[in-house]
């Protein structure tokens, strides 16, 4: 569905994609950014943790399109993606699973991941067959955030003059929060293992968060002398409230899964080997809704947080008028009254 111009609603951002993925060397040293050898980290982070089971490949997986091939994706077997790309994209029915796929760095946010995530959000916005998105990480963790080796060497995002670094943020990692905020389909973060720094912020950018029992979160920028430069200062207080966001940010302490549930950072904690299964079950329930009304509802919830009551009501009445003129809304009413399952046509 194209971005709609509605009264007082924000315009969807337009992103330019380009560049190429630069190969990165993997350091076998402990990764200090996720506290693997740090005594302040939870004990389970210093142990080998099983990653969640990967999504089962089904015959219903949609074949790769021209968009995928242009974006550097390849087609294998029954149409599933090959496994050498920074973000894997797989769709089954109305659910898309996006997997951060740089496990050797514990899915640290690289330029390649930035470009791929932005491309994926653009593709999803243009595809009305997508009703819900799951974001997860390959390997032992969700995302370790920034690359500590690059911080130490002052390269990539961390090198250059102040003006150059500012532009690198704006043209690099800050494209992710804009893309995630502009994502029209509801999103679920399925957090496996550690979500640290920019990884914690990425999880908070999703509409819903489900954690495996091994999951942990840390807003750890001050531990490496940085501020939250990727939107976490905007998203995290909206997820857990200002007081808890300040505590997490000022201390950099790890928050384990059960505590994350208690403070509202996640809505559910499940066994690691059930994480994608649970996330997929929820995503399918969401994707079963009429797509136009679903995407309008998400936009209304998000935009209302920044608006006055009067403005929020004006947006609601405008979106309601649009929803009531869709064929799927009429079908939903008929199905409800006739006590049968609806048959939506995305119209």
Tab-separated table of N, CA, C and O in Angstrom, residues 1 16 39 41 48 77 87 107 140 143 161 163 185 192 227 255 261 269 277-278 304 315:
chain	number	residue	atom	x	y	z
A	1	UNK	N	0.849	-1.184	0.000
A	1	UNK	CA	0.000	0.000	0.000
A	1	UNK	C	0.878	1.224	0.000
A	1	UNK	O	1.799	1.348	0.776
A	16	UNK	N	17.203	6.175	-0.017
A	16	UNK	CA	18.000	5.821	-1.177
A	16	UNK	C	18.909	4.679	-0.776
A	16	UNK	O	19.547	4.715	0.267
A	39	UNK	N	32.285	-9.438	34.422
A	39	UNK	CA	31.653	-10.014	35.597
A	39	UNK	C	30.294	-9.390	35.891
A	39	UNK	O	29.490	-9.957	36.633
A	41	UNK	N	28.053	-8.937	33.686
A	41	UNK	CA	27.064	-9.548	32.801
A	41	UNK	C	26.445	-10.756	33.480
A	41	UNK	O	27.054	-11.377	34.348
A	48	UNK	N	27.914	-20.976	26.638
A	48	UNK	CA	27.432	-21.205	25.290
A	48	UNK	C	25.934	-21.403	25.330
A	48	UNK	O	25.428	-22.267	26.036
A	77	UNK	N	16.808	-23.702	-4.504
A	77	UNK	CA	15.826	-24.753	-4.230
A	77	UNK	C	14.402	-24.302	-4.432
A	77	UNK	O	13.993	-23.943	-5.525
A	87	UNK	N	21.001	-9.622	5.705
A	87	UNK	CA	19.663	-9.803	6.273
A	87	UNK	C	18.905	-10.790	5.397
A	87	UNK	O	18.733	-10.555	4.198
A	107	UNK	N	25.952	-10.235	14.974
A	107	UNK	CA	25.035	-9.348	14.255
A	107	UNK	C	25.213	-7.882	14.653
A	107	UNK	O	24.240	-7.136	14.817
A	140	UNK	N	24.118	-16.848	18.010
A	140	UNK	CA	23.963	-16.854	19.459
A	140	UNK	C	23.268	-15.626	20.013
A	140	UNK	O	22.951	-15.595	21.203
A	143	UNK	N	21.553	-8.982	18.505
A	143	UNK	CA	22.505	-8.035	17.919
A	143	UNK	C	23.380	-7.455	19.022
A	143	UNK	O	22.881	-7.044	20.070
A	161	UNK	N	36.455	13.467	10.911
A	161	UNK	CA	36.222	14.710	11.638
A	161	UNK	C	34.829	14.689	12.245
A	161	UNK	O	33.985	13.867	11.865
A	163	UNK	N	32.334	16.638	11.705
A	163	UNK	CA	31.342	16.817	10.639
A	163	UNK	C	31.157	15.535	9.839
A	163	UNK	O	30.033	15.176	9.466
A	185	UNK	N	3.679	-2.428	8.097
A	185	UNK	CA	3.185	-3.684	8.685
A	185	UNK	C	3.629	-3.782	10.136
A	185	UNK	O	4.734	-3.354	10.491
A	192	UNK	N	16.631	-13.356	20.614
A	192	UNK	CA	17.389	-14.538	21.009
A	192	UNK	C	18.750	-14.077	21.517
A	192	UNK	O	19.465	-13.352	20.841
A	227	UNK	N	27.096	8.110	23.415
A	227	UNK	CA	25.674	8.368	23.635
A	227	UNK	C	24.890	7.481	22.676
A	227	UNK	O	25.446	6.922	21.727
A	255	UNK	N	19.705	-6.370	31.540
A	255	UNK	CA	18.352	-6.716	31.982
A	255	UNK	C	18.024	-8.081	31.390
A	255	UNK	O	17.969	-8.230	30.162
A	261	UNK	N	10.400	-8.639	31.046
A	261	UNK	CA	8.956	-8.852	31.053
A	261	UNK	C	8.300	-8.008	32.145
A	261	UNK	O	7.257	-7.382	31.920
A	269	UNK	N	7.896	-14.086	27.525
A	269	UNK	CA	9.147	-14.828	27.585
A	269	UNK	C	8.834	-16.297	27.347
A	269	UNK	O	7.936	-16.858	27.983
A	277	UNK	N	8.630	-20.153	16.937
A	277	UNK	CA	7.302	-20.782	16.857
A	277	UNK	C	6.241	-19.873	17.483
A	277	UNK	O	5.172	-19.650	16.904
A	278	UNK	N	6.545	-19.329	18.660
A	278	UNK	CA	5.601	-18.434	19.346
A	278	UNK	C	5.441	-17.126	18.584
A	278	UNK	O	4.326	-16.609	18.444
A	304	UNK	N	-0.505	8.934	17.090
A	304	UNK	CA	-1.269	9.499	18.207
A	304	UNK	C	-0.385	9.781	19.412
A	304	UNK	O	-0.716	10.641	20.238
A	315	UNK	N	-7.198	12.441	12.965
A	315	UNK	CA	-6.557	11.374	12.198
A	315	UNK	C	-7.440	10.130	12.193
A	315	UNK	O	-7.591	9.467	11.161
